[in-house]
GROMACS .gro file of C-alpha atoms in nm:
model
  161
    1THR     CA    1   4.223 -11.444  -2.520
    2TRP     CA    2   4.352 -11.232  -2.237
    3LEU     CA    3   4.352 -10.917  -2.452
    4SER     CA    4   3.989 -10.958  -2.555
    5THR     CA    5   3.895 -10.948  -2.186
    6PHE     CA    6   4.143 -10.683  -2.077
    7VAL     CA    7   4.052 -10.413  -2.330
    8PRO     CA    8   3.676 -10.403  -2.262
    9GLU     CA    9   3.734 -10.412  -1.885
   10THR     CA   10   3.984 -10.127  -1.910
   11GLU     CA   11   3.732  -9.929  -2.113
   12ARG     CA   12   3.471  -9.987  -1.840
   13TRP     CA   13   3.711  -9.855  -1.574
   14LEU     CA   14   3.794  -9.549  -1.784
   15ALA     CA   15   3.424  -9.480  -1.837
   16ALA     CA   16   3.368  -9.505  -1.460
   17VAL     CA   17   3.646  -9.251  -1.398
   18GLN     CA   18   3.488  -9.014  -1.651
   19GLN     CA   19   3.134  -9.057  -1.514
   20LEU     CA   20   3.225  -9.033  -1.145
   21PRO     CA   21   3.212  -8.652  -1.115
   22ALA     CA   22   2.861  -8.642  -1.262
   23VAL     CA   23   2.748  -8.921  -1.029
   24LEU     CA   24   2.895  -8.747  -0.726
   25ALA     CA   25   2.723  -8.423  -0.831
   26GLY     CA   26   2.391  -8.609  -0.848
   27ASP     CA   27   2.351  -8.544  -1.221
   28THR     CA   28   2.339  -8.912  -1.313
   29GLU     CA   29   2.353  -9.261  -1.165
   30PRO     CA   30   2.593  -9.547  -1.237
   31GLU     CA   31   2.457  -9.771  -1.511
   32ASP     CA   32   2.462 -10.078  -1.287
   33ALA     CA   33   2.601 -10.226  -0.967
   34ALA     CA   34   2.930 -10.321  -1.133
   35GLU     CA   35   2.988  -9.962  -1.242
   36ARG     CA   36   2.899  -9.842  -0.890
   37ALA     CA   37   3.156 -10.087  -0.748
   38ARG     CA   38   3.423  -9.966  -0.991
   39MET     CA   39   3.346  -9.609  -0.883
   40GLY     CA   40   3.375  -9.714  -0.520
   41ALA     CA   41   3.719  -9.861  -0.586
   42ILE     CA   42   3.823  -9.540  -0.762
   43LEU     CA   43   3.708  -9.340  -0.460
   44VAL     CA   44   3.922  -9.558  -0.232
   45ASP     CA   45   4.223  -9.480  -0.450
   46GLN     CA   46   4.138  -9.111  -0.418
   47GLY     CA   47   4.123  -9.139  -0.038
   48ARG     CA   48   3.750  -9.065  -0.030
   49ASP     CA   49   3.677  -9.353   0.203
   50ARG     CA   50   3.331  -9.259   0.331
   51GLU     CA   51   3.196  -9.221  -0.023
   52ALA     CA   52   3.376  -9.538  -0.128
   53VAL     CA   53   3.217  -9.742   0.152
   54ASP     CA   54   2.876  -9.603   0.059
   55PHE     CA   55   2.922  -9.683  -0.311
   56LEU     CA   56   3.053 -10.034  -0.250
   57THR     CA   57   2.792 -10.117   0.014
   58ARG     CA   58   2.516 -10.019  -0.226
   59ALA     CA   59   2.679 -10.210  -0.512
   60PHE     CA   60   2.692 -10.525  -0.294
   61ALA     CA   61   2.326 -10.480  -0.202
   62ASP     CA   62   2.231 -10.445  -0.568
   63ASP     CA   63   2.449 -10.738  -0.683
   64PRO     CA   64   2.580 -10.967  -0.407
   65LEU     CA   65   2.798 -11.154  -0.659
   66LEU     CA   66   3.029 -10.852  -0.670
   67GLU     CA   67   3.152 -10.946  -0.322
   68GLN     CA   68   3.274 -11.277  -0.463
   69ASP     CA   69   3.476 -11.126  -0.750
   70LEU     CA   70   3.825 -11.212  -0.629
   71ASP     CA   71   3.989 -11.089  -0.949
   72VAL     CA   72   3.892 -10.733  -0.860
   73GLY     CA   73   3.884 -10.780  -0.482
   74TYR     CA   74   3.604 -10.539  -0.393
   75LEU     CA   75   3.572 -10.692  -0.044
   76TYR     CA   76   3.934 -10.614   0.028
   77THR     CA   77   3.896 -10.265  -0.118
   78VAL     CA   78   3.592 -10.178   0.095
   79ALA     CA   79   3.753 -10.329   0.405
   80ARG     CA   80   4.056 -10.101   0.355
   81ALA     CA   81   3.835  -9.794   0.324
   82ALA     CA   82   3.620  -9.882   0.626
   83ALA     CA   83   3.925  -9.957   0.841
   84ARG     CA   84   4.067  -9.613   0.767
   85LEU     CA   85   3.743  -9.439   0.869
   86GLY     CA   86   3.810  -9.528   1.230
   87THR     CA   87   3.467  -9.542   1.391
   88ALA     CA   88   3.370  -9.855   1.583
   89ALA     CA   89   3.088  -9.933   1.337
   90ASP     CA   90   3.319  -9.892   1.038
   91ARG     CA   91   3.589 -10.106   1.200
   92GLU     CA   92   3.331 -10.379   1.263
   93ARG     CA   93   3.225 -10.373   0.898
   94ALA     CA   94   3.590 -10.369   0.791
   95ARG     CA   95   3.661 -10.677   1.001
   96ALA     CA   96   3.362 -10.862   0.858
   97TRP     CA   97   3.457 -10.774   0.501
   98MET     CA   98   3.822 -10.863   0.558
   99ALA     CA   99   3.728 -11.198   0.714
  100ALA     CA  100   3.496 -11.273   0.422
  101TYR     CA  101   3.773 -11.183   0.176
  102VAL     CA  102   4.030 -11.400   0.352
  103ASP     CA  103   3.783 -11.691   0.361
  104ALA     CA  104   3.703 -11.648  -0.008
  105VAL     CA  105   4.068 -11.637  -0.112
  106LEU     CA  106   4.153 -11.942   0.099
  107GLY     CA  107   3.843 -12.125  -0.026
  108ALA     CA  108   3.934 -12.054  -0.386
  109SER     CA  109   4.287 -12.188  -0.330
  110LEU     CA  110   4.440 -11.873  -0.473
  111PRO     CA  111   4.813 -11.833  -0.428
  112ILE     CA  112   4.842 -11.708  -0.073
  113ALA     CA  113   5.189 -11.566  -0.137
  114VAL     CA  114   5.034 -11.311  -0.372
  115HIS     CA  115   4.774 -11.194  -0.120
  116ALA     CA  116   4.940 -11.234   0.220
  117PRO     CA  117   5.187 -10.945   0.199
  118MET     CA  118   4.897 -10.721   0.114
  119TRP     CA  119   4.697 -10.838   0.415
  120LEU     CA  120   4.978 -10.822   0.666
  121HIS     CA  121   5.144 -10.498   0.557
  122ASP     CA  122   4.874 -10.276   0.408
  123PRO     CA  123   4.893  -9.940   0.590
  124ALA     CA  124   4.514  -9.908   0.569
  125PHE     CA  125   4.487 -10.179   0.835
  126ALA     CA  126   4.755 -10.041   1.068
  127GLY     CA  127   4.491  -9.904   1.303
  128VAL     CA  128   4.338 -10.248   1.348
  129ARG     CA  129   4.647 -10.467   1.309
  130ASP     CA  130   4.947 -10.302   1.476
  131GLU     CA  131   4.979 -10.377   1.846
  132ALA     CA  132   5.001 -10.013   1.958
  133ALA     CA  133   4.684  -9.924   1.769
  134LEU     CA  134   4.502 -10.236   1.887
  135GLY     CA  135   4.575 -10.134   2.245
  136LYS     CA  136   4.362  -9.824   2.193
  137LEU     CA  137   4.054 -10.020   2.084
  138PRO     CA  138   3.782 -10.147   2.318
  139ALA     CA  139   3.870 -10.490   2.458
  140GLU     CA  140   3.606 -10.686   2.267
  141GLU     CA  141   3.703 -10.528   1.938
  142ARG     CA  142   4.074 -10.575   2.010
  143VAL     CA  143   4.018 -10.948   2.071
  144ALA     CA  144   3.820 -10.986   1.749
  145TRP     CA  145   4.084 -10.812   1.536
  146ARG     CA  146   4.368 -11.009   1.695
  147ALA     CA  147   4.179 -11.331   1.621
  148LEU     CA  148   4.143 -11.231   1.255
  149TRP     CA  149   4.514 -11.153   1.220
  150VAL     CA  150   4.609 -11.480   1.394
  151CYS     CA  151   4.389 -11.661   1.141
  152VAL     CA  152   4.557 -11.478   0.853
  153ARG     CA  153   4.908 -11.553   0.983
  154GLU     CA  154   4.824 -11.920   1.040
  155ALA     CA  155   4.682 -11.948   0.689
  156VAL     CA  156   4.991 -11.790   0.544
  157GLU     CA  157   5.219 -12.024   0.738
  158SER     CA  158   5.015 -12.338   0.658
  159LEU     CA  159   5.018 -12.262   0.288
  160GLY     CA  160   5.385 -12.175   0.280
  161GLY     CA  161   5.326 -11.803   0.206
   0.00000   0.00000   0.00000
């Protein structure tokens, strides 16, 4: 049942919250890649984007299947954090992660109406989505981001989102 899945998963998230300070202090390590990914998502929520990107990148390296977990959406989470960091290298990684997430959601035929508002209005992506911010980026990067957002808008329109 739903509850038998929800309770253990909630307990795992609570354990990650409790363990995070010790991990950040270097006193211990996450028990596995999934716990590291949960900690990365917690760090994003705390606005600690650099640490979050580091945690999630390492979690993906340790267990590539975590990138494909659309229920949790780690790709989207790490893309948000990287986009907010603002360096060219981080923006490039953010774009790659966001494109992979969009492709995965579309490939899984998930309800686009649930995801599209998040993609098109998330303030974390304002610096790589809004026209005024795009104008400040190097030309090649600006073109790549515009192409991604065109793809997202076309997907939303084609699926009636």
